[in-house]
Amino acid sequence: MFSYILKRLLLMIPTLFGVMLITFAVTQFVPGGPVEQLVSQLEGNHGAGEASSGTSGLYRGATGLDEEYIAEIRAFYGFDKPVYVRFVDMMKNYLTFNLGESYFHNKSVIDLVISKLPVSISLGVWSFIIVYSTCIPLGIAKAVRDGSTFDVVSSTLILIGYAIPGFVLGITMLVFFGGGSFLDIFPLRGLVSDNWDALPWYKQITDYLWHMVLPITASVIGSFAVMTMLTKNSFIEEIRKQYVLTAKAKGLSENAVLYRHVLRNAVIPLVTGFPAAFIGAFFTGSLLIETIFSLDGLGLLSYESVLKRDYPVVLGTLYLFTILGLIAKLLADISYVMIDPRIHFESVDNR
């Protein structure tokens, strides 16, 4: 097992390098980069905008820019160096997790990501907890009652929820329950109220949870179907196997067979997505949900960074998320072995 983990860790290096190399190469050919955007704003006399906030020393208030001045702008953003030099310098910095500074926010990428985490963690962690704590028991109950009225009705409801896009549900809930045309029950925007700091601690908790009801509901409804049906099908497959009939013939109760024998085997397919879902819960981002409920999280940051060609943010966050994704995949494989000791990766590698 140790040798397998070591091989996977070593394999992460070229994988991570390849992802960053391809993405960096693509960004070099995308039109409308930060230099072009700043030049366009300066030529249009819009130098006071956000994009130029960190380059006020460069602004001359002119409607035309000469080549020398454009060269200064390129040097300011580091585009005066050859492409391969910029890539090598970037990767050297990334090895120490120095992800650089945003072109448009005057913040380091790390600080920028940390500032957006409260929203993304709130959406991700609560969605993760609700989906897994609801779908696994529901899937087991549906498997045990396969074909019953409960199974048919619950399948119909979760498939309806799956068919409704999260942003449509979010807008509908805002209209009906967020002070739109009907009831004014839940807040319209933000993670907490404006006076949150002045509230007692117990009211701060309830205020935060109250703000989370609508965005979390819009986020999780569509996730119920996949996890529930995966759990149900996995349990049905195990329930029909011979060892279950043998266990029942020996006099074991229904619950003992289900949770002592079937659960351990049926849960293996669910493990594959668990580490990735758990890690992703801390760094998730949903552009539409964040936009609808005015939540400033990683989803909105990623979208704006791509539009503005904020390459340090795009590449820096990609570097972090790629590492986390590779670690999540490794943890999924390790979880396989922990749940089912019959799996040996060494024997697979030696074939």
mmCIF file of C-alpha atoms in Angstrom:
data_model
loop_
_atom_site.group_PDB
_atom_site.id
_atom_site.type_symbol
_atom_site.label_atom_id
_atom_site.label_comp_id
_atom_site.label_asym_id
_atom_site.label_seq_id
_atom_site.Cartn_x
_atom_site.Cartn_y
_atom_site.Cartn_z
ATOM 1 C CA MET A 1 0.000 0.000 0.000
ATOM 2 C CA PHE A 2 2.847 2.375 0.865
ATOM 3 C CA SER A 3 4.488 1.836 -2.520
ATOM 4 C CA TYR A 4 1.179 2.529 -4.283
ATOM 5 C CA ILE A 5 0.682 5.792 -2.375
ATOM 6 C CA LEU A 6 4.254 6.828 -3.170
ATOM 7 C CA LYS A 7 3.714 6.105 -6.883
ATOM 8 C CA ARG A 8 0.521 8.121 -6.894
ATOM 9 C CA LEU A 9 2.194 11.052 -5.149
ATOM 10 C CA LEU A 10 5.013 11.014 -7.689
ATOM 11 C CA LEU A 11 2.490 10.781 -10.545
ATOM 12 C CA MET A 12 0.790 13.933 -9.239
ATOM 13 C CA ILE A 13 3.845 15.992 -10.201
ATOM 14 C CA PRO A 14 3.682 15.513 -14.009
ATOM 15 C CA THR A 15 -0.129 15.630 -13.883
ATOM 16 C CA LEU A 16 -0.117 18.950 -12.083
ATOM 17 C CA PHE A 17 2.639 20.269 -14.364
ATOM 18 C CA GLY A 18 0.699 19.228 -17.471
ATOM 19 C CA VAL A 19 -2.526 20.879 -16.302
ATOM 20 C CA MET A 20 -0.749 24.138 -15.529
ATOM 21 C CA LEU A 21 1.236 24.073 -18.778
ATOM 22 C CA ILE A 22 -1.840 23.557 -20.959
ATOM 23 C CA THR A 23 -3.860 26.206 -19.128
ATOM 24 C CA PHE A 24 -0.993 28.705 -19.197
ATOM 25 C CA ALA A 25 -0.528 28.123 -22.924
ATOM 26 C CA VAL A 26 -4.236 28.669 -23.591
ATOM 27 C CA THR A 27 -4.249 31.960 -21.677
ATOM 28 C CA GLN A 28 -1.503 33.312 -23.912
ATOM 29 C CA PHE A 29 -3.755 33.103 -26.989
ATOM 30 C CA VAL A 30 -6.992 34.395 -25.464
ATOM 31 C CA PRO A 31 -7.771 37.881 -26.809
ATOM 32 C CA GLY A 32 -8.543 40.791 -24.529
ATOM 33 C CA GLY A 33 -5.854 40.197 -21.909
ATOM 34 C CA PRO A 34 -5.155 42.540 -18.971
ATOM 35 C CA VAL A 35 -2.813 44.722 -21.029
ATOM 36 C CA GLU A 36 -5.388 45.152 -23.793
ATOM 37 C CA GLN A 37 -8.139 45.867 -21.269
ATOM 38 C CA LEU A 38 -6.110 48.526 -19.471
ATOM 39 C CA VAL A 39 -5.005 50.153 -22.718
ATOM 40 C CA SER A 40 -8.620 50.211 -23.889
ATOM 41 C CA GLN A 41 -9.734 51.882 -20.655
ATOM 42 C CA LEU A 42 -6.932 54.434 -20.735
ATOM 43 C CA GLU A 43 -7.585 55.319 -24.369
ATOM 44 C CA GLY A 44 -11.254 55.719 -23.523
ATOM 45 C CA ASN A 45 -10.386 57.908 -20.522
ATOM 46 C CA HIS A 46 -11.705 55.340 -18.042
ATOM 47 C CA GLY A 47 -8.484 55.010 -16.086
ATOM 48 C CA ALA A 48 -10.191 55.466 -12.732
ATOM 49 C CA GLY A 49 -11.906 52.082 -12.997
ATOM 50 C CA GLU A 50 -11.133 49.020 -10.952
ATOM 51 C CA ALA A 51 -8.786 47.539 -13.503
ATOM 52 C CA SER A 52 -6.448 50.515 -13.243
ATOM 53 C CA SER A 53 -6.631 50.947 -9.463
ATOM 54 C CA GLY A 54 -3.249 49.286 -9.046
ATOM 55 C CA THR A 55 -1.685 51.169 -11.976
ATOM 56 C CA SER A 56 -2.500 54.781 -11.150
ATOM 57 C CA GLY A 57 1.180 55.673 -11.615
ATOM 58 C CA LEU A 58 0.943 54.656 -15.227
ATOM 59 C CA TYR A 59 -2.112 56.717 -16.149
ATOM 60 C CA ARG A 60 -1.456 59.857 -18.167
ATOM 61 C CA GLY A 61 -4.980 60.898 -19.014
ATOM 62 C CA ALA A 62 -4.315 60.812 -22.740
ATOM 63 C CA THR A 63 -6.617 59.520 -25.430
ATOM 64 C CA GLY A 64 -3.745 57.958 -27.390
ATOM 65 C CA LEU A 65 -0.938 55.806 -26.078
ATOM 66 C CA ASP A 66 2.448 55.497 -27.716
ATOM 67 C CA GLU A 67 4.353 52.235 -28.040
ATOM 68 C CA GLU A 68 6.774 53.147 -25.260
ATOM 69 C CA TYR A 69 3.959 53.637 -22.789
ATOM 70 C CA ILE A 70 2.281 50.372 -23.834
ATOM 71 C CA ALA A 71 5.643 48.678 -23.281
ATOM 72 C CA GLU A 72 5.633 50.096 -19.722
ATOM 73 C CA ILE A 73 2.213 48.593 -19.150
ATOM 74 C CA ARG A 74 3.373 45.230 -20.458
ATOM 75 C CA ALA A 75 6.383 45.387 -18.130
ATOM 76 C CA PHE A 76 4.103 46.299 -15.211
ATOM 77 C CA TYR A 77 2.108 43.091 -15.740
ATOM 78 C CA GLY A 78 5.240 41.053 -16.479
ATOM 79 C CA PHE A 79 4.422 40.476 -20.141
ATOM 80 C CA ASP A 80 7.755 41.878 -21.287
ATOM 81 C CA LYS A 81 9.416 38.517 -20.532
ATOM 82 C CA PRO A 82 9.371 35.520 -22.882
ATOM 83 C CA VAL A 83 6.519 33.073 -22.384
ATOM 84 C CA TYR A 84 8.701 30.221 -21.137
ATOM 85 C CA VAL A 85 10.403 32.501 -18.580
ATOM 86 C CA ARG A 86 7.047 33.613 -17.204
ATOM 87 C CA PHE A 87 5.890 30.016 -16.904
ATOM 88 C CA VAL A 88 9.065 28.875 -15.136
ATOM 89 C CA ASP A 89 8.910 31.828 -12.728
ATOM 90 C CA MET A 90 5.256 31.123 -12.035
ATOM 91 C CA MET A 91 5.852 27.454 -11.244
ATOM 92 C CA LYS A 92 8.809 28.325 -8.979
ATOM 93 C CA ASN A 93 6.563 30.636 -6.990
ATOM 94 C CA TYR A 94 3.752 28.099 -6.925
ATOM 95 C CA LEU A 95 6.047 25.516 -5.322
ATOM 96 C CA THR A 96 6.092 27.742 -2.226
ATOM 97 C CA PHE A 97 2.381 28.573 -2.671
ATOM 98 C CA ASN A 98 3.187 32.119 -3.651
ATOM 99 C CA LEU A 99 0.297 32.499 -6.093
ATOM 100 C CA GLY A 100 0.961 36.127 -6.926
ATOM 101 C CA GLU A 101 -1.364 39.114 -6.774
ATOM 102 C CA SER A 102 -4.588 39.798 -8.596
ATOM 103 C CA TYR A 103 -4.409 42.364 -11.384
ATOM 104 C CA PHE A 104 -7.741 43.885 -10.445
ATOM 105 C CA HIS A 105 -8.256 43.424 -6.681
ATOM 106 C CA ASN A 106 -4.912 44.616 -5.275
ATOM 107 C CA LYS A 107 -4.780 41.485 -3.114
ATOM 108 C CA SER A 108 -2.723 38.350 -3.126
ATOM 109 C CA VAL A 109 -4.520 35.375 -4.650
ATOM 110 C CA ILE A 110 -4.315 33.459 -1.359
ATOM 111 C CA ASP A 111 -5.892 36.337 0.594
ATOM 112 C CA LEU A 112 -8.533 36.720 -2.095
ATOM 113 C CA VAL A 113 -9.460 33.022 -1.936
ATOM 114 C CA ILE A 114 -9.559 33.106 1.872
ATOM 115 C CA SER A 115 -11.855 36.144 1.811
ATOM 116 C CA LYS A 116 -14.331 34.257 -0.403
ATOM 117 C CA LEU A 117 -14.232 31.001 1.578
ATOM 118 C CA PRO A 118 -16.967 31.819 4.175
ATOM 119 C CA VAL A 119 -19.605 31.869 1.431
ATOM 120 C CA SER A 120 -18.281 28.838 -0.425
ATOM 121 C CA ILE A 121 -17.760 26.803 2.743
ATOM 122 C CA SER A 122 -21.272 27.652 3.903
ATOM 123 C CA LEU A 123 -22.789 26.497 0.626
ATOM 124 C CA GLY A 124 -20.535 23.475 0.235
ATOM 125 C CA VAL A 125 -20.439 22.039 3.749
ATOM 126 C CA TRP A 126 -24.156 22.371 4.420
ATOM 127 C CA SER A 127 -24.986 20.909 1.010
ATOM 128 C CA PHE A 128 -22.582 18.028 1.632
ATOM 129 C CA ILE A 129 -24.026 17.253 5.075
ATOM 130 C CA ILE A 130 -27.643 17.476 3.951
ATOM 131 C CA VAL A 131 -27.169 15.416 0.782
ATOM 132 C CA TYR A 132 -25.230 12.567 2.379
ATOM 133 C CA SER A 133 -27.250 12.449 5.613
ATOM 134 C CA THR A 134 -30.513 12.399 3.649
ATOM 135 C CA CYS A 135 -29.781 10.422 0.503
ATOM 136 C CA ILE A 136 -28.027 7.398 2.020
ATOM 137 C CA PRO A 137 -30.811 6.559 4.538
ATOM 138 C CA LEU A 138 -33.424 7.355 1.888
ATOM 139 C CA GLY A 139 -31.678 5.138 -0.666
ATOM 140 C CA ILE A 140 -31.513 2.268 1.844
ATOM 141 C CA ALA A 141 -35.203 2.674 2.684
ATOM 142 C CA LYS A 142 -36.101 2.665 -1.025
ATOM 143 C CA ALA A 143 -34.016 -0.456 -1.642
ATOM 144 C CA VAL A 144 -35.707 -2.340 1.194
ATOM 145 C CA ARG A 145 -39.148 -1.207 -0.049
ATOM 146 C CA ASP A 146 -38.388 -1.535 -3.752
ATOM 147 C CA GLY A 147 -41.565 -1.270 -5.829
ATOM 148 C CA SER A 148 -43.729 -0.046 -2.929
ATOM 149 C CA THR A 149 -45.823 3.120 -2.894
ATOM 150 C CA PHE A 150 -43.134 4.815 -0.799
ATOM 151 C CA ASP A 151 -40.513 3.948 -3.413
ATOM 152 C CA VAL A 152 -42.607 5.220 -6.330
ATOM 153 C CA VAL A 153 -43.673 8.468 -4.631
ATOM 154 C CA SER A 154 -40.185 9.302 -3.332
ATOM 155 C CA SER A 155 -38.641 8.551 -6.750
ATOM 156 C CA THR A 156 -41.158 10.838 -8.420
ATOM 157 C CA LEU A 157 -40.438 13.691 -6.010
ATOM 158 C CA ILE A 158 -36.647 13.508 -6.235
ATOM 159 C CA LEU A 159 -36.743 13.241 -10.030
ATOM 160 C CA ILE A 160 -38.949 16.337 -10.189
ATOM 161 C CA GLY A 161 -36.400 18.110 -8.011
ATOM 162 C CA TYR A 162 -33.620 16.885 -10.273
ATOM 163 C CA ALA A 163 -35.426 18.250 -13.341
ATOM 164 C CA ILE A 164 -35.739 21.757 -11.858
ATOM 165 C CA PRO A 165 -32.558 23.841 -12.365
ATOM 166 C CA GLY A 166 -31.185 25.240 -9.114
ATOM 167 C CA PHE A 167 -31.250 28.849 -10.293
ATOM 168 C CA VAL A 168 -34.912 28.544 -11.370
ATOM 169 C CA LEU A 169 -35.830 27.136 -7.968
ATOM 170 C CA GLY A 170 -33.819 29.898 -6.291
ATOM 171 C CA ILE A 171 -35.635 32.650 -8.169
ATOM 172 C CA THR A 172 -38.998 30.997 -7.472
ATOM 173 C CA MET A 173 -38.276 30.792 -3.745
ATOM 174 C CA LEU A 174 -37.174 34.429 -3.670
ATOM 175 C CA VAL A 175 -40.422 35.472 -5.322
ATOM 176 C CA PHE A 176 -42.593 33.428 -2.979
ATOM 177 C CA PHE A 177 -40.672 33.623 0.312
ATOM 178 C CA GLY A 178 -38.145 36.448 0.002
ATOM 179 C CA GLY A 179 -40.386 39.479 -0.016
ATOM 180 C CA GLY A 180 -41.286 39.283 -3.678
ATOM 181 C CA SER A 181 -44.932 39.121 -4.667
ATOM 182 C CA PHE A 182 -46.017 36.900 -1.769
ATOM 183 C CA LEU A 183 -44.410 36.196 1.627
ATOM 184 C CA ASP A 184 -41.527 38.041 3.289
ATOM 185 C CA ILE A 185 -40.052 35.233 5.390
ATOM 186 C CA PHE A 186 -36.412 34.808 4.368
ATOM 187 C CA PRO A 187 -33.741 37.466 3.676
ATOM 188 C CA LEU A 188 -32.995 38.369 0.088
ATOM 189 C CA ARG A 189 -29.240 38.671 0.101
ATOM 190 C CA GLY A 190 -25.984 38.158 1.927
ATOM 191 C CA LEU A 191 -24.563 35.602 4.313
ATOM 192 C CA VAL A 192 -25.654 37.517 7.423
ATOM 193 C CA SER A 193 -27.610 40.671 8.245
ATOM 194 C CA ASP A 194 -25.986 44.111 8.275
ATOM 195 C CA ASN A 195 -26.278 44.332 12.076
ATOM 196 C CA TRP A 196 -24.879 40.825 12.633
ATOM 197 C CA ASP A 197 -21.894 42.037 14.699
ATOM 198 C CA ALA A 198 -24.230 43.760 17.158
ATOM 199 C CA LEU A 199 -26.386 40.665 17.739
ATOM 200 C CA PRO A 200 -25.943 38.251 20.685
ATOM 201 C CA TRP A 201 -24.123 35.037 19.786
ATOM 202 C CA TYR A 202 -27.274 32.911 19.696
ATOM 203 C CA LYS A 203 -29.007 35.387 17.398
ATOM 204 C CA GLN A 204 -25.921 35.459 15.173
ATOM 205 C CA ILE A 205 -26.258 31.693 14.711
ATOM 206 C CA THR A 206 -29.970 31.858 13.915
ATOM 207 C CA ASP A 207 -29.441 34.837 11.589
ATOM 208 C CA TYR A 208 -26.730 32.968 9.678
ATOM 209 C CA LEU A 209 -28.845 29.808 9.404
ATOM 210 C CA TRP A 210 -31.869 31.829 8.310
ATOM 211 C CA HIS A 211 -29.855 33.391 5.488
ATOM 212 C CA MET A 212 -28.705 29.924 4.394
ATOM 213 C CA VAL A 213 -32.139 28.311 4.025
ATOM 214 C CA LEU A 214 -32.980 29.461 0.494
ATOM 215 C CA PRO A 215 -29.526 29.157 -1.177
ATOM 216 C CA ILE A 216 -28.884 25.754 0.408
ATOM 217 C CA THR A 217 -32.306 24.496 -0.646
ATOM 218 C CA ALA A 218 -31.708 25.656 -4.210
ATOM 219 C CA SER A 219 -28.271 23.982 -4.180
ATOM 220 C CA VAL A 220 -29.194 20.542 -2.822
ATOM 221 C CA ILE A 221 -32.548 19.738 -4.443
ATOM 222 C CA GLY A 222 -30.968 18.658 -7.705
ATOM 223 C CA SER A 223 -28.324 16.549 -5.915
ATOM 224 C CA PHE A 224 -30.786 14.254 -4.148
ATOM 225 C CA ALA A 225 -31.653 12.132 -7.174
ATOM 226 C CA VAL A 226 -28.154 10.929 -8.137
ATOM 227 C CA MET A 227 -26.997 10.002 -4.633
ATOM 228 C CA THR A 228 -30.316 8.452 -3.605
ATOM 229 C CA MET A 229 -30.644 6.276 -6.708
ATOM 230 C CA LEU A 230 -26.979 5.276 -6.539
ATOM 231 C CA THR A 231 -27.464 4.148 -2.943
ATOM 232 C CA LYS A 232 -30.677 2.330 -3.766
ATOM 233 C CA ASN A 233 -29.266 0.455 -6.764
ATOM 234 C CA SER A 234 -26.115 -0.481 -4.888
ATOM 235 C CA PHE A 235 -28.118 -1.953 -1.999
ATOM 236 C CA ILE A 236 -30.543 -3.781 -4.281
ATOM 237 C CA GLU A 237 -27.607 -5.405 -6.072
ATOM 238 C CA GLU A 238 -26.157 -6.629 -2.764
ATOM 239 C CA ILE A 239 -29.495 -7.702 -1.287
ATOM 240 C CA ARG A 240 -30.025 -10.122 -4.192
ATOM 241 C CA LYS A 241 -26.701 -11.907 -3.676
ATOM 242 C CA GLN A 242 -26.363 -15.380 -2.215
ATOM 243 C CA TYR A 243 -24.610 -14.405 1.004
ATOM 244 C CA VAL A 244 -27.665 -12.382 2.068
ATOM 245 C CA LEU A 245 -29.919 -15.426 1.684
ATOM 246 C CA THR A 246 -27.394 -17.479 3.651
ATOM 247 C CA ALA A 247 -27.272 -14.929 6.450
ATOM 248 C CA LYS A 248 -31.070 -14.859 6.679
ATOM 249 C CA ALA A 249 -31.179 -18.675 6.679
ATOM 250 C CA LYS A 250 -28.874 -18.656 9.707
ATOM 251 C CA GLY A 251 -31.491 -16.684 11.615
ATOM 252 C CA LEU A 252 -30.004 -13.166 11.475
ATOM 253 C CA SER A 253 -32.507 -10.344 11.739
ATOM 254 C CA GLU A 254 -33.294 -8.051 8.811
ATOM 255 C CA ASN A 255 -31.401 -5.134 10.378
ATOM 256 C CA ALA A 256 -28.383 -7.311 11.216
ATOM 257 C CA VAL A 257 -28.141 -8.544 7.641
ATOM 258 C CA LEU A 258 -28.675 -5.078 6.211
ATOM 259 C CA TYR A 259 -26.303 -3.059 8.365
ATOM 260 C CA ARG A 260 -23.721 -5.688 9.324
ATOM 261 C CA HIS A 261 -23.220 -7.350 5.937
ATOM 262 C CA VAL A 262 -24.954 -5.529 3.087
ATOM 263 C CA LEU A 263 -23.938 -2.000 4.136
ATOM 264 C CA ARG A 264 -20.219 -2.729 4.051
ATOM 265 C CA ASN A 265 -20.348 -4.035 0.487
ATOM 266 C CA ALA A 266 -22.982 -1.654 -0.859
ATOM 267 C CA VAL A 267 -21.221 1.460 0.392
ATOM 268 C CA ILE A 268 -18.084 0.836 -1.704
ATOM 269 C CA PRO A 269 -19.408 2.615 -4.853
ATOM 270 C CA LEU A 270 -20.414 5.570 -2.677
ATOM 271 C CA VAL A 271 -16.887 5.912 -1.325
ATOM 272 C CA THR A 272 -15.491 6.889 -4.721
ATOM 273 C CA GLY A 273 -17.104 10.299 -4.595
ATOM 274 C CA PHE A 274 -16.954 10.883 -0.850
ATOM 275 C CA PRO A 275 -13.412 12.347 -0.473
ATOM 276 C CA ALA A 276 -13.822 14.591 -3.507
ATOM 277 C CA ALA A 277 -17.223 15.754 -2.280
ATOM 278 C CA PHE A 278 -15.888 16.386 1.210
ATOM 279 C CA ILE A 279 -12.844 18.378 0.043
ATOM 280 C CA GLY A 280 -14.904 20.122 -2.604
ATOM 281 C CA ALA A 281 -17.388 21.165 0.062
ATOM 282 C CA PHE A 282 -14.813 23.632 1.385
ATOM 283 C CA PHE A 283 -14.019 25.135 -2.008
ATOM 284 C CA THR A 284 -17.253 24.829 -3.923
ATOM 285 C CA GLY A 285 -18.679 27.710 -5.875
ATOM 286 C CA SER A 286 -21.937 28.167 -7.733
ATOM 287 C CA LEU A 287 -22.065 31.241 -9.927
ATOM 288 C CA LEU A 288 -25.841 31.285 -10.425
ATOM 289 C CA ILE A 289 -26.699 30.602 -6.771
ATOM 290 C CA GLU A 290 -24.215 33.218 -5.585
ATOM 291 C CA THR A 291 -25.546 35.752 -8.085
ATOM 292 C CA ILE A 292 -29.217 35.161 -7.263
ATOM 293 C CA PHE A 293 -28.695 35.445 -3.505
ATOM 294 C CA SER A 294 -25.964 38.134 -3.685
ATOM 295 C CA LEU A 295 -23.293 35.911 -2.151
ATOM 296 C CA ASP A 296 -19.696 36.817 -2.935
ATOM 297 C CA GLY A 297 -17.972 33.432 -3.117
ATOM 298 C CA LEU A 298 -15.494 31.492 -5.226
ATOM 299 C CA GLY A 299 -17.993 30.885 -8.028
ATOM 300 C CA LEU A 300 -18.406 34.596 -8.684
ATOM 301 C CA LEU A 301 -14.671 35.179 -8.244
ATOM 302 C CA SER A 302 -13.805 32.530 -10.838
ATOM 303 C CA TYR A 303 -16.302 33.898 -13.341
ATOM 304 C CA GLU A 304 -15.122 37.500 -12.977
ATOM 305 C CA SER A 305 -11.477 36.443 -13.160
ATOM 306 C CA VAL A 306 -12.035 34.702 -16.486
ATOM 307 C CA LEU A 307 -13.929 37.676 -17.905
ATOM 308 C CA LYS A 308 -11.308 40.184 -16.784
ATOM 309 C CA ARG A 309 -8.406 37.904 -17.771
ATOM 310 C CA ASP A 310 -7.128 38.076 -14.210
ATOM 311 C CA TYR A 311 -4.531 35.386 -14.900
ATOM 312 C CA PRO A 312 -2.962 35.202 -11.407
ATOM 313 C CA VAL A 313 -6.384 34.368 -9.943
ATOM 314 C CA VAL A 314 -7.310 31.966 -12.759
ATOM 315 C CA LEU A 315 -4.025 30.060 -12.643
ATOM 316 C CA GLY A 316 -3.532 30.306 -8.883
ATOM 317 C CA THR A 317 -6.947 28.904 -8.023
ATOM 318 C CA LEU A 318 -6.532 26.230 -10.707
ATOM 319 C CA TYR A 319 -3.247 25.197 -9.077
ATOM 320 C CA LEU A 320 -4.909 24.868 -5.666
ATOM 321 C CA PHE A 321 -7.971 23.033 -6.935
ATOM 322 C CA THR A 322 -5.914 20.640 -9.074
ATOM 323 C CA ILE A 323 -3.829 19.641 -6.044
ATOM 324 C CA LEU A 324 -6.967 19.146 -3.970
ATOM 325 C CA GLY A 325 -8.562 17.083 -6.751
ATOM 326 C CA LEU A 326 -5.541 14.814 -7.013
ATOM 327 C CA ILE A 327 -5.463 14.355 -3.241
ATOM 328 C CA ALA A 328 -9.189 13.592 -3.212
ATOM 329 C CA LYS A 329 -8.702 10.889 -5.854
ATOM 330 C CA LEU A 330 -5.898 9.319 -3.815
ATOM 331 C CA LEU A 331 -8.038 9.393 -0.660
ATOM 332 C CA ALA A 332 -10.845 7.676 -2.576
ATOM 333 C CA ASP A 333 -8.509 4.803 -3.492
ATOM 334 C CA ILE A 334 -7.264 4.528 0.095
ATOM 335 C CA SER A 335 -10.856 4.479 1.330
ATOM 336 C CA TYR A 336 -11.501 1.482 -0.924
ATOM 337 C CA VAL A 337 -8.862 -0.501 0.935
ATOM 338 C CA MET A 338 -10.087 0.622 4.354
ATOM 339 C CA ILE A 339 -13.633 -0.536 3.601
ATOM 340 C CA ASP A 340 -12.759 -3.668 1.637
ATOM 341 C CA PRO A 341 -9.423 -5.246 2.696
ATOM 342 C CA ARG A 342 -9.708 -7.660 -0.245
ATOM 343 C CA ILE A 343 -8.522 -4.872 -2.548
ATOM 344 C CA HIS A 344 -4.731 -4.775 -2.970
ATOM 345 C CA PHE A 345 -3.320 -2.128 -5.270
ATOM 346 C CA GLU A 346 0.162 -3.646 -5.152
ATOM 347 C CA SER A 347 -1.052 -6.795 -6.864
ATOM 348 C CA VAL A 348 -2.779 -4.726 -9.529
ATOM 349 C CA ASP A 349 0.375 -2.724 -10.190
ATOM 350 C CA ASN A 350 2.547 -5.826 -10.482
ATOM 351 C CA ARG A 351 0.446 -7.514 -13.145
#
